[in-house]
Amino acid sequence: MSDFSMTIAGKSTDTGASFGVINPATGGVFAQAPECTREQLDAAMQSAAEAFTTWRKDDARRRQALQDCAAAITNQVGELAPILTQEQGKPLAKAMEEIMGAAFWFQFTSTLEIPVEVLQDDATSRIEVRRRPLGVVAAITPWNFPLILASWKIAPALLAGNTMVLKPSPFTPLSTLKLGQILRDVLPPGVLNVVSGGDALGAWMTSHPVPRKISFTGSVATGKKVAAAAAPDLKRLTLELGGNDPAIILPDVDPKAVAQKVFWGAFENCGQICSAIKRVYVPEKLYQPVVDELAALAREVKVGNGMEDGTQIGPLNNKPQFERVKELVADAKKAGARVVAGGEPVGGDGYFFKPTIVADIADGARLVDEEQFGPALPIVRYKDVDEAIEKANATHFGLSGSVWSNDTARATEIAKQLDCGTAWVNQHLAILPQTPFGGAKWSGIGVENGTWGLLGFTEIQTVNVAKS
Ligand code: NAD
């Protein structure tokens, strides 16, 4: 395994201390990551602040730089993918998909324009609404998609003229550190700094005096701490937080026809996706067939080490998350729910949990009400669709949701009633670089992606020129 160093002011930065990174497929430490000191964080912030003074000035250069980033990432997919698989757990093919997705995000974002709106231009005055970069962005990412989620921040922040200090999760620091190393040759020093460390480093970043914006993806609990840390300095904030996405199946659906899509909407990345399906609402008459179809898929899917050919679902990423899924499934069993497939760890040293379908469970059970963020899916009965909509919305979460039907017009009307940032019809997890993505209620503040996400890395300046 190669060396991993932080990138500060465009250079490799050594630290005295390091921490072990665990491969979730083995439960053992397989590499070390640097532990950033406060002085090094200050140096990273300082270099980002210095780089900002010139980086903000040349739009064409920034656009080209994003395209160069896309090319550099694409060139290094072979090196990055095994690192990502070993630290995160996902199958190698999925790691490649994530990396190519990140490259695509850079490429796509390089084509976006920041609009200048002219409100008035006559003999009296010219009034323009313009967008300015904010300055240094502190970016903090979680462990489920370290590279694609970093690209959602880096590409738009840099295009808008900001510079960045980026911190990955302590569970998955290596692929992001490697990304920083790869982009050292592409970006001017200080434009993108990558530091690694524990949760305390995140807290130092959010209370640091230099950044003017925090772009955070992670849990609701941490998001609230980040918001509180941003308040004294009135730092701008984008929060992409957790979800408890409902999928509502309407009575006209053929269970066989939708089962694959619903299954992978829930179990992709071992269920560790903020906007994965986390609960399914099924009408009484389709209940058993839907449960049977999903359970059959759960039993046949190949769970294993992401480095092995044919693996479809890897382990959970870390021990606390593995314990949490175990606990939520045990709680459901205790309350009388029926485990139709899975329901227990695979066994061995890694954090493998059998894909689990839980039936005869209702709202009020922790597995339904909380974000499980893992491979255990509750299937809930409903009598009429209004009841399903009400239950879907009876939560603090509001990231996304989906409605499934042969009648797309009716499904669309129902989807629009979901209190969430993205409502899908006959699909789930369709996330695109051109569409805004963000959460209602506790699932977030602001959005990422598309022009809307780009504008989140700017602030408005009204320029009002008197002509007479
Ligand atoms: P987490 O909140 O524990 O950690 C996220 C990041 O925050 C990590 O880098 C962590 O080191 C850092 N951090 C921890 N404490 C901090 C503090 N006090 N101040 C600043 N930073 C701090 O989340 P996680 O367990 O890594 O990720 C899983 C969560 O992320 C789930 O809830 C999931 O739904 C959510 N998520 C949301 C999106 C989205 O786009 N909405 C995408 C992916 C994941």
Short mmCIF file of C-alpha atoms and ligand atoms in Angstrom, two decimals:
data_model
loop_
_atom_site.label_atom_id
_atom_site.label_comp_id
_atom_site.label_asym_id
_atom_site.label_seq_id
_atom_site.Cartn_x
_atom_site.Cartn_y
_atom_site.Cartn_z
CA MET A 1 0.00 0.00 0.00
CA SER A 2 1.42 3.40 -0.94
CA ASP A 3 2.17 6.26 1.44
CA PHE A 4 -0.52 8.73 2.29
CA SER A 5 0.36 12.31 3.07
CA MET A 6 -1.63 15.47 3.59
CA THR A 7 -1.53 18.22 0.98
CA ILE A 8 -0.86 21.67 2.41
CA ALA A 9 0.19 24.57 0.16
CA GLY A 10 0.61 22.11 -2.68
CA LYS A 11 3.18 20.01 -0.84
CA SER A 12 3.32 16.71 0.90
CA THR A 13 3.18 17.36 4.63
CA ASP A 14 4.47 14.88 7.16
CA THR A 15 3.07 14.52 10.62
CA GLY A 16 4.64 12.93 13.64
CA ALA A 17 1.45 11.15 14.60
CA SER A 18 -0.76 8.86 12.56
CA PHE A 19 -3.83 6.69 13.05
CA GLY A 20 -4.71 3.25 11.75
CA VAL A 21 -7.26 2.72 8.99
CA ILE A 22 -9.26 -0.51 9.19
CA ASN A 23 -10.23 -2.64 6.22
CA PRO A 24 -13.86 -3.48 7.06
CA ALA A 25 -13.60 -6.76 5.15
CA THR A 26 -10.97 -8.05 7.61
CA GLY A 27 -11.47 -5.89 10.71
CA GLY A 28 -7.71 -5.25 10.70
CA VAL A 29 -5.62 -2.10 10.29
CA PHE A 30 -4.10 -2.04 6.80
CA ALA A 31 -2.61 1.46 6.51
CA GLN A 32 -1.81 4.60 8.48
CA ALA A 33 -3.16 8.10 7.92
CA PRO A 34 -1.57 11.32 9.15
CA GLU A 35 -3.01 13.03 12.20
CA CYS A 36 -3.15 16.75 11.44
CA THR A 37 -1.95 19.11 14.19
CA ARG A 38 -3.49 22.49 14.93
CA GLU A 39 -0.42 24.22 13.51
CA GLN A 40 -0.77 22.25 10.29
CA LEU A 41 -4.45 23.13 10.05
CA ASP A 42 -3.49 26.80 10.50
CA ALA A 43 -0.94 26.41 7.69
CA ALA A 44 -3.57 24.81 5.44
CA MET A 45 -6.05 27.60 6.13
CA GLN A 46 -3.36 30.22 5.60
CA SER A 47 -2.29 28.75 2.27
CA ALA A 48 -5.91 28.56 1.13
CA ALA A 49 -6.44 32.21 2.11
CA GLU A 50 -3.32 33.27 0.20
CA ALA A 51 -4.24 31.24 -2.88
CA PHE A 52 -7.72 32.81 -2.88
CA THR A 53 -6.36 36.26 -3.76
CA THR A 54 -5.24 35.11 -7.22
CA TRP A 55 -7.46 32.05 -7.80
CA ARG A 56 -10.62 34.17 -7.71
CA LYS A 57 -9.45 36.35 -10.57
CA ASP A 58 -9.24 34.04 -13.59
CA ASP A 59 -12.45 32.25 -14.53
CA ALA A 60 -11.02 30.62 -17.68
CA ARG A 61 -8.10 29.17 -15.75
CA ARG A 62 -10.42 27.69 -13.14
CA ARG A 63 -12.60 26.06 -15.78
CA GLN A 64 -9.55 24.53 -17.42
CA ALA A 65 -8.25 23.38 -14.04
CA LEU A 66 -11.48 21.49 -13.36
CA GLN A 67 -11.14 19.70 -16.69
CA ASP A 68 -7.53 18.86 -15.83
CA CYS A 69 -8.71 17.48 -12.49
CA ALA A 70 -11.21 15.25 -14.32
CA ALA A 71 -8.46 13.93 -16.59
CA ALA A 72 -6.03 13.34 -13.71
CA ILE A 73 -8.65 11.42 -11.70
CA THR A 74 -9.57 9.31 -14.72
CA ASN A 75 -5.90 8.47 -15.28
CA GLN A 76 -5.49 7.32 -11.71
CA VAL A 77 -8.64 5.20 -11.37
CA GLY A 78 -6.53 2.03 -11.25
CA GLU A 79 -4.60 3.30 -8.27
CA LEU A 80 -7.49 4.90 -6.43
CA ALA A 81 -10.05 2.10 -6.72
CA PRO A 82 -8.34 -0.56 -4.56
CA ILE A 83 -7.60 2.06 -1.90
CA LEU A 84 -11.26 3.03 -1.82
CA THR A 85 -12.42 -0.58 -1.69
CA GLN A 86 -10.04 -1.49 1.10
CA GLU A 87 -10.90 1.46 3.33
CA GLN A 88 -14.63 1.66 2.53
CA GLY A 89 -15.63 -1.92 1.75
CA LYS A 90 -17.52 -1.45 -1.53
CA PRO A 91 -16.92 -3.82 -4.47
CA LEU A 92 -14.01 -2.81 -6.69
CA ALA A 93 -16.28 -2.19 -9.71
CA LYS A 94 -18.37 0.15 -7.56
CA ALA A 95 -15.23 1.93 -6.35
CA MET A 96 -14.31 2.52 -10.00
CA GLU A 97 -17.82 3.80 -10.68
CA GLU A 98 -17.50 6.23 -7.79
CA ILE A 99 -14.13 7.52 -9.03
CA MET A 100 -15.31 7.88 -12.62
CA GLY A 101 -18.40 9.60 -11.24
CA ALA A 102 -16.16 12.08 -9.41
CA ALA A 103 -14.23 12.76 -12.64
CA PHE A 104 -17.52 13.26 -14.47
CA TRP A 105 -18.70 15.69 -11.80
CA PHE A 106 -15.53 17.80 -12.30
CA GLN A 107 -16.02 17.73 -16.06
CA PHE A 108 -19.70 18.62 -15.92
CA THR A 109 -19.23 21.36 -13.32
CA SER A 110 -16.58 23.00 -15.52
CA THR A 111 -19.36 23.77 -18.03
CA LEU A 112 -21.64 25.60 -15.59
CA GLU A 113 -22.07 29.36 -15.76
CA ILE A 114 -22.57 31.76 -12.91
CA PRO A 115 -25.31 34.07 -14.08
CA VAL A 116 -25.18 37.86 -13.90
CA GLU A 117 -28.70 39.26 -13.81
CA VAL A 118 -29.35 42.73 -15.13
CA LEU A 119 -32.39 44.10 -13.32
CA GLN A 120 -32.34 47.52 -14.89
CA ASP A 121 -30.34 49.21 -17.61
CA ASP A 122 -31.72 52.56 -18.69
CA ALA A 123 -30.92 56.25 -18.65
CA THR A 124 -31.09 56.41 -14.84
CA SER A 125 -29.09 53.41 -13.74
CA ARG A 126 -27.72 49.97 -14.39
CA ILE A 127 -28.44 47.43 -11.71
CA GLU A 128 -26.71 44.06 -11.83
CA VAL A 129 -26.97 41.14 -9.44
CA ARG A 130 -23.61 39.43 -9.46
CA ARG A 131 -22.09 36.50 -7.55
CA ARG A 132 -18.80 36.62 -5.71
CA PRO A 133 -16.81 33.78 -4.22
CA LEU A 134 -16.87 33.51 -0.44
CA GLY A 135 -13.21 32.79 0.32
CA VAL A 136 -11.87 29.68 2.00
CA VAL A 137 -14.30 26.76 2.24
CA ALA A 138 -13.96 24.18 5.02
CA ALA A 139 -15.26 20.92 3.51
CA ILE A 140 -16.03 17.85 5.61
CA THR A 141 -17.13 14.49 4.20
CA PRO A 142 -18.47 11.16 5.53
CA TRP A 143 -17.29 7.60 4.93
CA ASN A 144 -19.89 6.18 2.53
CA PHE A 145 -18.81 7.90 -0.72
CA PRO A 146 -15.59 9.74 0.14
CA LEU A 147 -14.60 10.70 -3.40
CA ILE A 148 -17.87 11.48 -5.13
CA LEU A 149 -19.08 13.55 -2.18
CA ALA A 150 -15.75 15.41 -2.12
CA SER A 151 -16.13 16.16 -5.84
CA TRP A 152 -19.58 17.66 -5.20
CA LYS A 153 -17.80 20.20 -3.01
CA ILE A 154 -14.41 20.73 -4.65
CA ALA A 155 -15.59 21.27 -8.24
CA PRO A 156 -18.25 23.95 -7.64
CA ALA A 157 -16.35 25.67 -4.82
CA LEU A 158 -13.24 26.03 -6.98
CA LEU A 159 -15.14 27.00 -10.13
CA ALA A 160 -16.81 29.84 -8.23
CA GLY A 161 -13.36 31.13 -7.22
CA ASN A 162 -13.07 29.81 -3.68
CA THR A 163 -10.22 27.77 -2.25
CA MET A 164 -10.60 24.83 0.12
CA VAL A 165 -9.42 22.84 3.09
CA LEU A 166 -10.95 19.35 2.86
CA LYS A 167 -11.19 16.73 5.58
CA PRO A 168 -12.41 13.19 4.92
CA SER A 169 -13.88 10.88 7.55
CA PRO A 170 -11.34 9.18 9.83
CA PHE A 171 -12.83 5.85 8.65
CA THR A 172 -11.97 6.56 4.98
CA PRO A 173 -9.17 9.14 4.77
CA LEU A 174 -6.88 7.38 2.31
CA SER A 175 -8.60 7.80 -1.06
CA THR A 176 -9.13 11.50 -0.35
CA LEU A 177 -5.50 11.96 0.71
CA LYS A 178 -4.50 10.23 -2.53
CA LEU A 179 -6.85 12.53 -4.46
CA GLY A 180 -5.05 15.51 -2.88
CA GLN A 181 -1.72 14.02 -3.98
CA ILE A 182 -2.97 13.50 -7.54
CA LEU A 183 -4.32 17.05 -7.81
CA ARG A 184 -1.08 18.64 -6.50
CA ASP A 185 0.23 18.62 -10.06
CA VAL A 186 -2.97 20.11 -11.44
CA LEU A 187 -4.01 22.90 -9.09
CA PRO A 188 -1.94 25.88 -7.92
CA PRO A 189 -0.54 25.51 -4.37
CA GLY A 190 -3.07 26.27 -1.64
CA VAL A 191 -6.18 25.99 -3.81
CA LEU A 192 -7.03 22.54 -2.46
CA ASN A 193 -5.57 21.43 0.87
CA VAL A 194 -6.36 17.97 2.20
CA VAL A 195 -5.93 17.19 5.89
CA SER A 196 -6.80 14.10 7.90
CA GLY A 197 -7.54 13.36 11.53
CA GLY A 198 -10.36 12.51 13.90
CA ASP A 199 -13.65 14.23 14.58
CA ALA A 200 -11.84 16.88 16.66
CA LEU A 201 -10.12 18.10 13.49
CA GLY A 202 -13.57 18.72 11.98
CA ALA A 203 -14.52 20.79 15.01
CA TRP A 204 -11.28 22.80 14.75
CA MET A 205 -12.12 23.53 11.12
CA THR A 206 -15.66 24.70 11.77
CA SER A 207 -14.55 27.07 14.53
CA HIS A 208 -11.43 28.28 12.68
CA PRO A 209 -11.41 32.02 11.92
CA VAL A 210 -10.30 31.71 8.27
CA PRO A 211 -13.09 29.83 6.41
CA ARG A 212 -16.10 31.83 5.32
CA LYS A 213 -18.12 28.79 4.36
CA ILE A 214 -18.59 25.29 5.70
CA SER A 215 -19.75 22.59 3.34
CA PHE A 216 -20.61 19.54 5.42
CA THR A 217 -21.96 16.09 4.60
CA GLY A 218 -22.65 13.72 7.46
CA SER A 219 -25.12 12.85 10.17
CA VAL A 220 -27.87 15.05 11.56
CA ALA A 221 -26.27 14.99 15.01
CA THR A 222 -22.94 16.29 13.73
CA GLY A 223 -24.67 18.70 11.35
CA LYS A 224 -26.30 20.41 14.33
CA LYS A 225 -22.90 20.80 16.01
CA VAL A 226 -21.48 22.23 12.79
CA ALA A 227 -24.34 24.74 12.55
CA ALA A 228 -23.71 25.81 16.15
CA ALA A 229 -19.97 26.17 15.48
CA ALA A 230 -20.66 28.29 12.38
CA ALA A 231 -22.99 30.69 14.20
CA PRO A 232 -20.57 32.88 16.21
CA ASP A 233 -18.67 33.83 13.04
CA LEU A 234 -21.77 33.74 10.81
CA LYS A 235 -20.01 31.38 8.43
CA ARG A 236 -22.11 30.36 5.44
CA LEU A 237 -23.30 26.81 5.62
CA THR A 238 -24.41 23.92 3.47
CA LEU A 239 -25.48 20.82 5.36
CA GLU A 240 -26.19 17.52 3.59
CA LEU A 241 -27.42 15.26 6.35
CA GLY A 242 -29.13 11.96 6.95
CA GLY A 243 -32.32 10.59 5.51
CA ASN A 244 -34.99 7.99 6.18
CA ASP A 245 -36.34 7.68 2.66
CA PRO A 246 -39.75 6.09 2.17
CA ALA A 247 -40.70 4.15 -0.96
CA ILE A 248 -44.47 3.96 -1.45
CA ILE A 249 -45.68 1.13 -3.66
CA LEU A 250 -49.13 1.67 -5.17
CA PRO A 251 -51.63 -1.19 -5.54
CA ASP A 252 -51.35 -1.42 -9.37
CA VAL A 253 -47.71 -2.51 -9.30
CA ASP A 254 -46.44 -5.94 -10.35
CA PRO A 255 -44.14 -6.91 -7.45
CA LYS A 256 -41.84 -8.91 -9.69
CA ALA A 257 -41.42 -6.00 -12.09
CA VAL A 258 -40.27 -3.52 -9.43
CA ALA A 259 -38.44 -5.78 -6.99
CA GLN A 260 -34.93 -5.42 -8.45
CA LYS A 261 -35.11 -1.64 -8.56
CA VAL A 262 -36.56 -1.33 -5.08
CA PHE A 263 -34.03 -3.81 -3.71
CA TRP A 264 -31.01 -1.96 -5.12
CA GLY A 265 -32.55 1.37 -4.14
CA ALA A 266 -32.21 0.10 -0.58
CA PHE A 267 -29.11 -2.13 -0.64
CA GLU A 268 -26.72 -0.32 -2.98
CA ASN A 269 -23.46 0.41 -1.12
CA CYS A 270 -24.65 -1.99 1.60
CA GLY A 271 -27.50 0.40 2.40
CA GLN A 272 -25.02 3.11 3.35
CA ILE A 273 -26.44 5.91 1.24
CA CYS A 274 -28.07 9.00 2.70
CA SER A 275 -30.86 8.75 0.13
CA ALA A 276 -31.25 4.97 -0.03
CA ILE A 277 -34.72 3.50 0.48
CA LYS A 278 -34.90 2.98 4.24
CA ARG A 279 -38.55 1.89 4.60
CA VAL A 280 -41.06 0.51 2.12
CA TYR A 281 -44.84 1.08 2.36
CA VAL A 282 -46.87 -1.63 0.64
CA PRO A 283 -50.67 -1.99 0.28
CA GLU A 284 -52.24 -4.96 2.05
CA LYS A 285 -53.06 -6.88 -1.14
CA LEU A 286 -49.46 -6.76 -2.43
CA TYR A 287 -47.79 -7.16 0.94
CA GLN A 288 -46.78 -10.80 0.88
CA PRO A 289 -45.71 -10.90 -2.80
CA VAL A 290 -43.51 -7.80 -2.34
CA VAL A 291 -41.95 -9.23 0.82
CA ASP A 292 -41.31 -12.55 -0.96
CA GLU A 293 -39.67 -10.94 -4.00
CA LEU A 294 -37.39 -8.72 -1.91
CA ALA A 295 -36.50 -11.59 0.40
CA ALA A 296 -35.57 -13.82 -2.55
CA LEU A 297 -33.20 -11.13 -3.85
CA ALA A 298 -31.72 -10.63 -0.38
CA ARG A 299 -30.96 -14.35 -0.12
CA GLU A 300 -29.32 -14.69 -3.52
CA VAL A 301 -27.15 -11.56 -3.57
CA LYS A 302 -23.41 -12.19 -3.14
CA VAL A 303 -21.97 -10.60 0.00
CA GLY A 304 -18.20 -10.60 0.35
CA ASN A 305 -14.86 -8.86 0.28
CA GLY A 306 -15.05 -6.04 -2.26
CA MET A 307 -11.71 -7.11 -3.73
CA GLU A 308 -13.16 -10.49 -4.78
CA ASP A 309 -14.73 -10.97 -8.19
CA GLY A 310 -18.50 -11.19 -8.20
CA THR A 311 -19.08 -9.45 -4.86
CA GLN A 312 -22.25 -7.40 -5.01
CA ILE A 313 -22.45 -6.15 -1.44
CA GLY A 314 -19.42 -5.54 0.76
CA PRO A 315 -19.22 -5.21 4.54
CA LEU A 316 -20.52 -2.30 6.58
CA ASN A 317 -17.82 0.32 6.74
CA ASN A 318 -17.07 0.34 10.45
CA LYS A 319 -17.68 -1.38 13.76
CA PRO A 320 -20.03 1.24 15.29
CA GLN A 321 -22.23 1.10 12.19
CA PHE A 322 -22.15 -2.71 12.18
CA GLU A 323 -23.21 -2.75 15.85
CA ARG A 324 -25.95 -0.24 15.13
CA VAL A 325 -27.51 -2.34 12.36
CA LYS A 326 -27.31 -5.42 14.59
CA GLU A 327 -29.01 -3.52 17.40
CA LEU A 328 -31.84 -2.18 15.21
CA VAL A 329 -32.58 -5.64 13.80
CA ALA A 330 -32.50 -7.19 17.29
CA ASP A 331 -34.87 -4.48 18.50
CA ALA A 332 -37.28 -5.24 15.63
CA LYS A 333 -37.19 -8.98 16.43
CA LYS A 334 -37.84 -8.28 20.09
CA ALA A 335 -40.88 -6.22 19.16
CA GLY A 336 -42.31 -9.19 17.23
CA ALA A 337 -41.34 -8.29 13.66
CA ARG A 338 -40.69 -11.15 11.23
CA VAL A 339 -37.20 -11.47 9.76
CA VAL A 340 -37.81 -12.98 6.33
CA ALA A 341 -34.22 -12.91 5.06
CA GLY A 342 -30.87 -12.37 6.77
CA GLY A 343 -31.16 -10.89 10.23
CA GLU A 344 -27.66 -11.61 11.46
CA PRO A 345 -23.96 -11.05 10.76
CA VAL A 346 -22.33 -13.30 8.18
CA GLY A 347 -19.65 -14.25 10.73
CA GLY A 348 -15.87 -13.99 10.54
CA ASP A 349 -13.70 -10.97 11.23
CA GLY A 350 -15.15 -8.40 8.83
CA TYR A 351 -18.22 -6.26 9.38
CA PHE A 352 -20.45 -8.35 7.10
CA PHE A 353 -24.19 -8.40 7.74
CA LYS A 354 -26.63 -10.51 5.74
CA PRO A 355 -29.02 -8.47 3.59
CA THR A 356 -32.11 -8.38 5.77
CA ILE A 357 -35.80 -8.02 5.01
CA VAL A 358 -38.04 -7.36 8.00
CA ALA A 359 -41.82 -7.81 7.67
CA ASP A 360 -44.77 -7.31 10.03
CA ILE A 361 -43.25 -4.14 11.39
CA ALA A 362 -44.84 -0.72 11.78
CA ASP A 363 -44.02 2.91 12.41
CA GLY A 364 -42.83 3.30 15.99
CA ALA A 365 -40.23 0.53 15.64
CA ARG A 366 -36.70 1.94 15.66
CA LEU A 367 -35.84 0.23 12.36
CA VAL A 368 -38.66 2.20 10.71
CA ASP A 369 -38.30 5.50 12.54
CA GLU A 370 -34.50 5.86 12.59
CA GLU A 371 -31.90 5.99 9.84
CA GLN A 372 -30.43 2.47 9.82
CA PHE A 373 -27.79 3.26 7.15
CA GLY A 374 -27.19 -0.42 6.51
CA PRO A 375 -28.51 -3.60 4.87
CA ALA A 376 -31.78 -4.07 6.79
CA LEU A 377 -35.04 -3.01 5.21
CA PRO A 378 -38.42 -2.79 6.98
CA ILE A 379 -41.57 -3.42 4.91
CA VAL A 380 -44.63 -1.68 6.35
CA ARG A 381 -48.31 -2.38 5.44
CA TYR A 382 -50.75 0.38 4.60
CA LYS A 383 -54.51 0.42 3.99
CA ASP A 384 -54.98 3.54 1.90
CA VAL A 385 -52.48 5.77 0.20
CA ASP A 386 -53.22 8.84 2.33
CA GLU A 387 -52.13 6.82 5.34
CA ALA A 388 -48.89 5.92 3.54
CA ILE A 389 -48.18 9.55 2.66
CA GLU A 390 -48.87 10.63 6.22
CA LYS A 391 -46.50 8.00 7.61
CA ALA A 392 -43.85 8.81 5.02
CA ASN A 393 -43.93 12.45 6.14
CA ALA A 394 -44.18 11.82 9.89
CA THR A 395 -40.46 12.24 10.50
CA HIS A 396 -37.81 14.91 11.05
CA PHE A 397 -36.01 13.58 7.99
CA GLY A 398 -36.80 14.86 4.50
CA LEU A 399 -34.04 13.91 2.11
CA SER A 400 -35.82 11.99 -0.65
CA GLY A 401 -38.55 9.47 -1.36
CA SER A 402 -40.13 7.51 -4.19
CA VAL A 403 -43.54 6.37 -5.45
CA TRP A 404 -43.97 3.26 -7.60
CA SER A 405 -46.89 2.73 -9.98
CA ASN A 406 -47.89 1.95 -13.57
CA ASP A 407 -49.86 5.19 -13.50
CA THR A 408 -47.01 7.70 -13.59
CA ALA A 409 -49.32 10.73 -13.50
CA ARG A 410 -50.94 9.57 -10.26
CA ALA A 411 -47.58 8.57 -8.80
CA THR A 412 -46.18 12.00 -9.65
CA GLU A 413 -49.05 13.71 -7.83
CA ILE A 414 -48.33 11.59 -4.77
CA ALA A 415 -44.56 12.15 -5.05
CA LYS A 416 -45.17 15.91 -4.94
CA GLN A 417 -46.87 15.45 -1.56
CA LEU A 418 -43.74 13.98 0.02
CA ASP A 419 -41.96 16.45 2.32
CA CYS A 420 -38.50 15.91 0.91
CA GLY A 421 -35.78 17.43 -1.27
CA THR A 422 -35.99 14.89 -4.10
CA ALA A 423 -39.09 12.89 -5.05
CA TRP A 424 -38.64 10.07 -7.53
CA VAL A 425 -41.22 8.11 -9.53
CA ASN A 426 -40.50 4.48 -10.45
CA GLN A 427 -36.85 4.92 -9.54
CA HIS A 428 -34.72 5.78 -6.54
CA LEU A 429 -31.16 7.11 -6.23
CA ALA A 430 -31.19 8.84 -9.62
CA ILE A 431 -28.75 11.59 -8.65
CA LEU A 432 -27.38 13.75 -11.46
CA PRO A 433 -24.79 16.53 -11.62
CA GLN A 434 -27.31 18.94 -13.15
CA THR A 435 -30.07 18.47 -10.55
CA PRO A 436 -30.05 20.11 -7.13
CA PHE A 437 -29.81 17.65 -4.26
CA GLY A 438 -30.55 18.51 -0.66
CA GLY A 439 -32.78 17.81 2.26
CA ALA A 440 -35.94 19.26 3.75
CA LYS A 441 -36.35 19.48 7.55
CA TRP A 442 -33.43 17.90 9.46
CA SER A 443 -31.95 16.39 6.31
CA GLY A 444 -30.11 19.54 5.49
CA ILE A 445 -29.74 23.20 4.66
CA GLY A 446 -29.01 24.27 1.10
CA VAL A 447 -28.33 22.02 -1.87
CA GLU A 448 -25.45 20.60 -3.85
CA ASN A 449 -25.09 20.09 -7.60
CA GLY A 450 -26.24 21.93 -10.68
CA THR A 451 -26.28 25.70 -10.86
CA TRP A 452 -28.09 25.79 -7.51
CA GLY A 453 -25.22 23.97 -5.79
CA LEU A 454 -22.67 26.17 -7.51
CA LEU A 455 -24.43 29.32 -6.30
CA GLY A 456 -24.16 27.98 -2.76
CA PHE A 457 -20.45 28.72 -2.98
CA THR A 458 -21.10 32.38 -3.81
CA GLU A 459 -22.79 35.37 -2.33
CA ILE A 460 -24.78 38.05 -4.01
CA GLN A 461 -23.42 41.48 -4.77
CA THR A 462 -25.80 44.07 -6.17
CA VAL A 463 -23.98 46.64 -8.28
CA ASN A 464 -26.11 49.72 -8.78
CA VAL A 465 -24.58 52.36 -11.04
CA ALA A 466 -26.23 55.78 -11.26
CA LYS A 467 -26.07 57.11 -14.80
CA SER A 468 -27.45 60.56 -14.30
P1 NAD B 1 -20.64 11.87 10.87
O1 NAD B 1 -21.53 13.04 11.07
O2 NAD B 1 -20.29 11.02 12.00
O3 NAD B 1 -19.23 12.35 10.26
C1 NAD B 1 -19.15 13.12 9.07
C2 NAD B 1 -17.88 13.92 9.10
O4 NAD B 1 -17.95 14.88 10.15
C3 NAD B 1 -16.61 13.11 9.37
O5 NAD B 1 -15.57 13.61 8.54
C4 NAD B 1 -16.33 13.41 10.83
O6 NAD B 1 -14.96 13.27 11.18
C5 NAD B 1 -16.75 14.86 10.93
N1 NAD B 1 -17.09 15.31 12.28
C6 NAD B 1 -17.44 14.59 13.36
N2 NAD B 1 -17.69 15.39 14.42
C7 NAD B 1 -17.50 16.65 13.98
C8 NAD B 1 -17.65 17.93 14.59
N3 NAD B 1 -18.03 18.08 15.86
N4 NAD B 1 -17.41 19.03 13.83
C9 NAD B 1 -17.07 18.91 12.52
N5 NAD B 1 -16.92 17.73 11.91
C10 NAD B 1 -17.13 16.62 12.62
O7 NAD B 1 -21.30 11.05 9.68
P2 NAD B 1 -20.82 9.65 9.08
O8 NAD B 1 -21.17 8.59 10.06
O9 NAD B 1 -19.42 9.78 8.60
O10 NAD B 1 -21.73 9.55 7.78
C11 NAD B 1 -22.98 8.96 7.76
C12 NAD B 1 -24.06 10.02 7.77
O11 NAD B 1 -23.88 10.91 6.66
C13 NAD B 1 -25.45 9.44 7.58
O12 NAD B 1 -26.35 10.06 8.45
C14 NAD B 1 -25.78 9.79 6.14
O13 NAD B 1 -27.14 9.84 5.87
C15 NAD B 1 -25.11 11.10 5.98
N6 NAD B 1 -24.87 11.41 4.57
C16 NAD B 1 -25.60 12.41 3.98
C17 NAD B 1 -25.43 12.69 2.62
C18 NAD B 1 -26.22 13.76 1.93
O14 NAD B 1 -25.83 14.18 0.83
N7 NAD B 1 -27.32 14.26 2.48
C19 NAD B 1 -24.53 11.93 1.88
C20 NAD B 1 -23.83 10.91 2.50
C21 NAD B 1 -24.02 10.67 3.87
#
